[in-house]
GROMACS .gro file of C-alpha atoms in nm:
model
  317
    1UNK     CA    1  -0.717  -1.673   1.167
    2UNK     CA    2  -0.507  -1.413   0.899
    3UNK     CA    3  -0.178  -1.264   0.933
    4UNK     CA    4  -0.277  -0.913   0.833
    5UNK     CA    5  -0.607  -0.748   0.802
    6UNK     CA    6  -0.607  -0.460   0.505
    7UNK     CA    7  -0.822  -0.199   0.511
    8UNK     CA    8  -0.872   0.094   0.223
    9UNK     CA    9  -0.926   0.062  -0.112
   10UNK     CA   10  -0.980  -0.142  -0.394
   11UNK     CA   11  -0.994   0.004  -0.743
   12UNK     CA   12  -1.005  -0.017  -1.123
   13UNK     CA   13  -0.614   0.143  -1.237
   14UNK     CA   14  -0.624   0.329  -1.578
   15UNK     CA   15  -0.268   0.413  -1.697
   16UNK     CA   16  -0.295   0.633  -1.995
   17UNK     CA   17   0.129   0.664  -2.123
   18UNK     CA   18   0.208   0.901  -2.301
   19UNK     CA   19   0.377   0.833  -2.693
   20UNK     CA   20   0.612   1.151  -2.626
   21UNK     CA   21   0.631   1.467  -2.425
   22UNK     CA   22   0.361   1.514  -2.201
   23UNK     CA   23   0.237   1.852  -2.299
   24UNK     CA   24  -0.044   2.085  -2.095
   25UNK     CA   25  -0.365   2.191  -2.217
   26UNK     CA   26  -0.393   1.992  -2.528
   27UNK     CA   27  -0.463   1.642  -2.640
   28UNK     CA   28  -0.183   1.354  -2.584
   29UNK     CA   29  -0.169   1.026  -2.772
   30UNK     CA   30  -0.141   0.737  -2.534
   31UNK     CA   31  -0.133   0.352  -2.497
   32UNK     CA   32  -0.395   0.292  -2.228
   33UNK     CA   33  -0.482  -0.041  -2.043
   34UNK     CA   34  -0.646  -0.100  -1.686
   35UNK     CA   35  -0.620  -0.295  -1.453
   36UNK     CA   36  -0.693  -0.418  -1.045
   37UNK     CA   37  -0.517  -0.155  -0.833
   38UNK     CA   38  -0.598   0.035  -0.520
   39UNK     CA   39  -0.342   0.020  -0.192
   40UNK     CA   40  -0.528  -0.167   0.050
   41UNK     CA   41  -0.617  -0.407  -0.249
   42UNK     CA   42  -0.258  -0.410  -0.378
   43UNK     CA   43  -0.092  -0.491  -0.057
   44UNK     CA   44  -0.339  -0.755   0.021
   45UNK     CA   45  -0.288  -0.911  -0.327
   46UNK     CA   46   0.090  -0.909  -0.317
   47UNK     CA   47   0.080  -1.005   0.056
   48UNK     CA   48  -0.074  -1.290  -0.061
   49UNK     CA   49   0.155  -1.388  -0.332
   50UNK     CA   50   0.447  -1.359  -0.069
   51UNK     CA   51   0.277  -1.653   0.111
   52UNK     CA   52   0.124  -1.473   0.345
   53UNK     CA   53  -0.274  -1.546   0.431
   54UNK     CA   54  -0.433  -1.186   0.462
   55UNK     CA   55  -0.816  -1.039   0.437
   56UNK     CA   56  -0.895  -0.715   0.315
   57UNK     CA   57  -1.214  -0.498   0.421
   58UNK     CA   58  -1.349  -0.306   0.104
   59UNK     CA   59  -1.617  -0.164  -0.055
   60UNK     CA   60  -1.692  -0.160  -0.447
   61UNK     CA   61  -1.979  -0.045  -0.653
   62UNK     CA   62  -2.278  -0.239  -0.749
   63UNK     CA   63  -2.099  -0.327  -1.147
   64UNK     CA   64  -1.900  -0.548  -1.339
   65UNK     CA   65  -1.558  -0.382  -1.242
   66UNK     CA   66  -1.664  -0.446  -0.796
   67UNK     CA   67  -1.735  -0.832  -0.962
   68UNK     CA   68  -1.365  -0.865  -1.148
   69UNK     CA   69  -1.228  -0.702  -0.850
   70UNK     CA   70  -1.390  -0.930  -0.578
   71UNK     CA   71  -1.313  -1.266  -0.838
   72UNK     CA   72  -0.941  -1.165  -0.876
   73UNK     CA   73  -0.907  -1.125  -0.451
   74UNK     CA   74  -1.005  -1.460  -0.475
   75UNK     CA   75  -0.813  -1.546  -0.704
   76UNK     CA   76  -0.496  -1.469  -0.522
   77UNK     CA   77  -0.595  -1.619  -0.234
   78UNK     CA   78  -0.705  -1.307  -0.061
   79UNK     CA   79  -0.996  -1.392   0.197
   80UNK     CA   80  -1.264  -1.113   0.040
   81UNK     CA   81  -1.600  -1.181   0.195
   82UNK     CA   82  -1.475  -0.837   0.388
   83UNK     CA   83  -1.536  -0.716   0.084
   84UNK     CA   84  -1.873  -0.517   0.009
   85UNK     CA   85  -2.129  -0.386  -0.267
   86UNK     CA   86  -2.285   0.011  -0.266
   87UNK     CA   87  -2.619   0.063  -0.418
   88UNK     CA   88  -2.557   0.460  -0.452
   89UNK     CA   89  -2.125   0.465  -0.547
   90UNK     CA   90  -1.961   0.280  -0.856
   91UNK     CA   91  -1.673   0.084  -0.781
   92UNK     CA   92  -1.354   0.299  -0.726
   93UNK     CA   93  -1.118   0.428  -0.961
   94UNK     CA   94  -0.777   0.585  -0.991
   95UNK     CA   95  -0.669   0.777  -1.369
   96UNK     CA   96  -0.298   0.761  -1.360
   97UNK     CA   97  -0.134   0.945  -1.668
   98UNK     CA   98   0.244   0.844  -1.684
   99UNK     CA   99   0.590   1.012  -1.869
  100UNK     CA  100   0.698   0.783  -2.144
  101UNK     CA  101   0.942   0.617  -1.884
  102UNK     CA  102   0.675   0.545  -1.687
  103UNK     CA  103   0.721   0.795  -1.418
  104UNK     CA  104   0.347   0.978  -1.299
  105UNK     CA  105   0.264   1.298  -1.487
  106UNK     CA  106  -0.070   1.356  -1.291
  107UNK     CA  107  -0.334   1.126  -1.098
  108UNK     CA  108  -0.707   1.132  -1.090
  109UNK     CA  109  -0.924   0.970  -0.817
  110UNK     CA  110  -1.267   0.852  -0.720
  111UNK     CA  111  -1.289   0.716  -0.444
  112UNK     CA  112  -1.681   0.802  -0.305
  113UNK     CA  113  -1.700   0.441  -0.285
  114UNK     CA  114  -1.450   0.463   0.024
  115UNK     CA  115  -1.623   0.679   0.211
  116UNK     CA  116  -1.919   0.481   0.265
  117UNK     CA  117  -1.614   0.281   0.486
  118UNK     CA  118  -1.751   0.492   0.807
  119UNK     CA  119  -1.803   0.350   1.150
  120UNK     CA  120  -2.032   0.215   1.122
  121UNK     CA  121  -1.995   0.029   0.787
  122UNK     CA  122  -1.702  -0.087   0.981
  123UNK     CA  123  -1.768  -0.239   1.230
  124UNK     CA  124  -1.990  -0.545   1.120
  125UNK     CA  125  -1.686  -0.702   0.864
  126UNK     CA  126  -1.403  -0.609   1.125
  127UNK     CA  127  -1.580  -0.820   1.398
  128UNK     CA  128  -1.501  -1.128   1.124
  129UNK     CA  129  -1.131  -1.029   1.042
  130UNK     CA  130  -0.936  -0.854   1.331
  131UNK     CA  131  -0.774  -1.126   1.526
  132UNK     CA  132  -0.492  -1.085   1.264
  133UNK     CA  133  -0.190  -0.949   1.413
  134UNK     CA  134  -0.147  -0.670   1.208
  135UNK     CA  135  -0.409  -0.429   1.095
  136UNK     CA  136  -0.309  -0.237   0.773
  137UNK     CA  137  -0.531   0.091   0.665
  138UNK     CA  138  -0.466   0.317   0.349
  139UNK     CA  139  -0.555   0.681   0.407
  140UNK     CA  140  -0.833   0.686   0.202
  141UNK     CA  141  -1.043   0.570   0.434
  142UNK     CA  142  -1.267   0.827   0.593
  143UNK     CA  143  -1.041   1.040   0.850
  144UNK     CA  144  -1.335   0.940   1.140
  145UNK     CA  145  -1.331   0.580   1.037
  146UNK     CA  146  -0.956   0.607   1.067
  147UNK     CA  147  -0.960   0.748   1.394
  148UNK     CA  148  -1.262   0.410   1.505
  149UNK     CA  149  -0.998   0.175   1.361
  150UNK     CA  150  -0.700   0.329   1.610
  151UNK     CA  151  -1.003   0.318   1.878
  152UNK     CA  152  -1.104  -0.033   1.842
  153UNK     CA  153  -0.778  -0.205   1.783
  154UNK     CA  154  -0.711  -0.500   1.969
  155UNK     CA  155  -0.387  -0.488   2.225
  156UNK     CA  156  -0.123  -0.636   2.097
  157UNK     CA  157  -0.235  -0.594   1.745
  158UNK     CA  158   0.028  -0.316   1.532
  159UNK     CA  159  -0.100  -0.132   1.274
  160UNK     CA  160   0.044  -0.021   0.987
  161UNK     CA  161  -0.092   0.290   0.765
  162UNK     CA  162   0.000   0.424   0.450
  163UNK     CA  163  -0.002   0.818   0.356
  164UNK     CA  164  -0.196   0.755   0.010
  165UNK     CA  165  -0.128   1.146  -0.093
  166UNK     CA  166  -0.082   1.483  -0.011
  167UNK     CA  167  -0.405   1.555  -0.062
  168UNK     CA  168  -0.576   1.265   0.222
  169UNK     CA  169  -0.196   1.205   0.437
  170UNK     CA  170  -0.358   1.477   0.721
  171UNK     CA  171  -0.615   1.216   0.781
  172UNK     CA  172  -0.325   1.021   0.917
  173UNK     CA  173  -0.229   1.333   1.173
  174UNK     CA  174  -0.435   1.212   1.499
  175UNK     CA  175  -0.379   0.865   1.546
  176UNK     CA  176  -0.022   0.870   1.468
  177UNK     CA  177   0.042   0.760   1.826
  178UNK     CA  178  -0.210   0.471   1.777
  179UNK     CA  179   0.071   0.389   1.497
  180UNK     CA  180   0.312   0.063   1.482
  181UNK     CA  181   0.469   0.183   1.114
  182UNK     CA  182   0.429   0.506   0.890
  183UNK     CA  183   0.481   0.484   0.559
  184UNK     CA  184   0.484   0.812   0.311
  185UNK     CA  185   0.628   0.896   0.043
  186UNK     CA  186   0.891   1.238   0.019
  187UNK     CA  187   0.580   1.523  -0.049
  188UNK     CA  188   0.355   1.355   0.167
  189UNK     CA  189   0.642   1.341   0.450
  190UNK     CA  190   0.656   1.765   0.369
  191UNK     CA  191   0.271   1.734   0.426
  192UNK     CA  192   0.266   1.601   0.758
  193UNK     CA  193   0.613   1.788   0.920
  194UNK     CA  194   0.539   2.116   0.705
  195UNK     CA  195   0.875   2.114   0.551
  196UNK     CA  196   1.003   2.085   0.220
  197UNK     CA  197   1.243   1.717   0.161
  198UNK     CA  198   1.525   1.787  -0.111
  199UNK     CA  199   1.764   1.523   0.041
  200UNK     CA  200   1.789   1.221   0.176
  201UNK     CA  201   1.913   1.460   0.502
  202UNK     CA  202   1.618   1.602   0.526
  203UNK     CA  203   1.420   1.268   0.479
  204UNK     CA  204   1.584   1.141   0.788
  205UNK     CA  205   1.523   1.419   0.922
  206UNK     CA  206   1.106   1.446   0.898
  207UNK     CA  207   1.124   1.097   0.943
  208UNK     CA  208   1.286   1.068   1.301
  209UNK     CA  209   1.017   1.417   1.298
  210UNK     CA  210   0.755   1.210   1.285
  211UNK     CA  211   0.835   0.917   1.511
  212UNK     CA  212   0.878   1.197   1.760
  213UNK     CA  213   0.508   1.313   1.686
  214UNK     CA  214   0.410   0.954   1.777
  215UNK     CA  215   0.441   0.673   1.482
  216UNK     CA  216   0.700   0.392   1.642
  217UNK     CA  217   0.808   0.395   1.318
  218UNK     CA  218   0.796   0.626   1.024
  219UNK     CA  219   0.911   0.535   0.634
  220UNK     CA  220   0.985   0.769   0.396
  221UNK     CA  221   0.908   0.628   0.029
  222UNK     CA  222   1.225   0.813  -0.185
  223UNK     CA  223   1.122   0.656  -0.511
  224UNK     CA  224   1.444   0.541  -0.687
  225UNK     CA  225   1.668   0.650  -0.422
  226UNK     CA  226   1.535   0.360  -0.247
  227UNK     CA  227   1.388   0.487   0.141
  228UNK     CA  228   1.473   0.629   0.478
  229UNK     CA  229   1.339   0.468   0.781
  230UNK     CA  230   1.336   0.607   1.174
  231UNK     CA  231   1.279   0.376   1.499
  232UNK     CA  232   1.324   0.459   1.831
  233UNK     CA  233   1.568   0.792   1.792
  234UNK     CA  234   1.787   0.641   1.550
  235UNK     CA  235   1.775   0.668   1.103
  236UNK     CA  236   1.878   0.424   0.865
  237UNK     CA  237   1.901   0.470   0.469
  238UNK     CA  238   1.865   0.208   0.247
  239UNK     CA  239   1.884   0.194  -0.133
  240UNK     CA  240   1.632   0.129  -0.443
  241UNK     CA  241   1.698  -0.267  -0.569
  242UNK     CA  242   1.815  -0.225  -0.963
  243UNK     CA  243   1.557  -0.283  -1.185
  244UNK     CA  244   1.461  -0.207  -1.472
  245UNK     CA  245   1.098  -0.018  -1.483
  246UNK     CA  246   0.851  -0.063  -1.680
  247UNK     CA  247   0.555   0.103  -1.470
  248UNK     CA  248   0.583   0.255  -1.109
  249UNK     CA  249   0.175   0.221  -0.994
  250UNK     CA  250   0.191  -0.048  -0.729
  251UNK     CA  251   0.619   0.041  -0.618
  252UNK     CA  252   0.506   0.159  -0.285
  253UNK     CA  253   0.206  -0.058  -0.239
  254UNK     CA  254   0.400  -0.374  -0.276
  255UNK     CA  255   0.720  -0.246  -0.105
  256UNK     CA  256   0.419  -0.202   0.243
  257UNK     CA  257   0.340  -0.547   0.170
  258UNK     CA  258   0.705  -0.680   0.101
  259UNK     CA  259   0.767  -0.537   0.488
  260UNK     CA  260   0.473  -0.679   0.640
  261UNK     CA  261   0.560  -1.040   0.495
  262UNK     CA  262   0.887  -0.968   0.629
  263UNK     CA  263   0.785  -0.873   0.975
  264UNK     CA  264   0.491  -1.184   0.998
  265UNK     CA  265   0.803  -1.434   0.880
  266UNK     CA  266   0.980  -1.307   1.113
  267UNK     CA  267   1.244  -1.076   1.029
  268UNK     CA  268   1.422  -0.785   1.209
  269UNK     CA  269   1.333  -0.464   1.143
  270UNK     CA  270   1.569  -0.382   0.858
  271UNK     CA  271   1.571  -0.691   0.667
  272UNK     CA  272   1.214  -0.659   0.629
  273UNK     CA  273   1.252  -0.313   0.479
  274UNK     CA  274   1.507  -0.495   0.265
  275UNK     CA  275   1.284  -0.774   0.123
  276UNK     CA  276   0.976  -0.446   0.079
  277UNK     CA  277   1.193  -0.317  -0.146
  278UNK     CA  278   1.276  -0.589  -0.344
  279UNK     CA  279   0.887  -0.617  -0.386
  280UNK     CA  280   0.884  -0.326  -0.509
  281UNK     CA  281   1.122  -0.344  -0.782
  282UNK     CA  282   1.041  -0.688  -0.907
  283UNK     CA  283   0.642  -0.473  -0.928
  284UNK     CA  284   0.804  -0.162  -1.112
  285UNK     CA  285   0.877  -0.434  -1.346
  286UNK     CA  286   0.526  -0.481  -1.450
  287UNK     CA  287   0.275  -0.244  -1.619
  288UNK     CA  288   0.007  -0.337  -1.349
  289UNK     CA  289   0.031  -0.268  -0.930
  290UNK     CA  290   0.108  -0.611  -0.918
  291UNK     CA  291   0.277  -0.842  -1.039
  292UNK     CA  292   0.195  -1.197  -1.072
  293UNK     CA  293   0.583  -1.255  -1.097
  294UNK     CA  294   0.629  -1.182  -0.739
  295UNK     CA  295   0.723  -1.463  -0.485
  296UNK     CA  296   0.884  -1.431  -0.152
  297UNK     CA  297   1.200  -1.672  -0.280
  298UNK     CA  298   1.198  -1.462  -0.588
  299UNK     CA  299   1.196  -1.105  -0.357
  300UNK     CA  300   1.451  -1.283  -0.088
  301UNK     CA  301   1.648  -1.390  -0.391
  302UNK     CA  302   1.656  -1.021  -0.530
  303UNK     CA  303   1.834  -0.890  -0.193
  304UNK     CA  304   2.090  -1.124  -0.133
  305UNK     CA  305   1.895  -1.387   0.080
  306UNK     CA  306   1.750  -1.730   0.097
  307UNK     CA  307   1.418  -1.767   0.156
  308UNK     CA  308   1.324  -2.104   0.359
  309UNK     CA  309   1.105  -2.285   0.238
  310UNK     CA  310   0.846  -2.281   0.510
  311UNK     CA  311   0.825  -1.894   0.549
  312UNK     CA  312   0.746  -1.898   0.162
  313UNK     CA  313   0.450  -2.161   0.168
  314UNK     CA  314   0.306  -1.897   0.397
  315UNK     CA  315   0.398  -2.093   0.784
  316UNK     CA  316   0.599  -1.815   0.873
  317UNK     CA  317   0.500  -1.656   1.257
   0.00000   0.00000   0.00000
């Protein structure tokens, strides 16, 4: 049985980093690279690097990119038997135009293959992997699939979800009462609560409002400003870990993976969030959405904690 069942997008990420300031309406010279990505895929890979056992349910195309994604997951130790193949759509892709400092200017996604993860398609693969103590789902999934997952989730299994984007976060609004941990960035949180978020205090108010709307805990990711989290009517603010950023791609996914790994390792809410922040800092120091140098020990050291060896090796509870 896996510690975590991750359900959602596996993509090919194409990063185009502008050499100079990005100018709208004209050609911009860039340096380009591609790597494996997707919210659920990134979380599964980082969770495995942290020593946890994880199964991924996703869908890829009948192409070399799909084969590359599956082979890469297996190399990390992820159970990829829940990754199925489409006969129609190509493997999902996400293209990011980055500023020279690595910040995101604009992103484009082609997720048609993920729309095939409908309730009927999900049932067969989830039946094989659903015994995990935590389920994670991203909002790339169709709204009916998210509702179905909330409905079929076994009693005692905790559900974590990620807002993914402003365009898709509303897909989560109907299942908040079934969500144990809701992860959103400030723009996604603003879209859910219907208010702009410009300050830490406003992020805290939004997190509390999302808990009142049903989420067990709401975590608002604030980038270089860290995060604001709310649970049980109280909120807390945690600063980001110091880092030397190369690319912000995958940072939020690594934070979620670190948090969930901390929970499966027996950590409480706040220490698990700190572990997540450390994972995010380590990940932004890599060009890819997953930093292969990530380990449980390295992340714990980043926040000044000592990793218990049996937890680091993936034998935690």
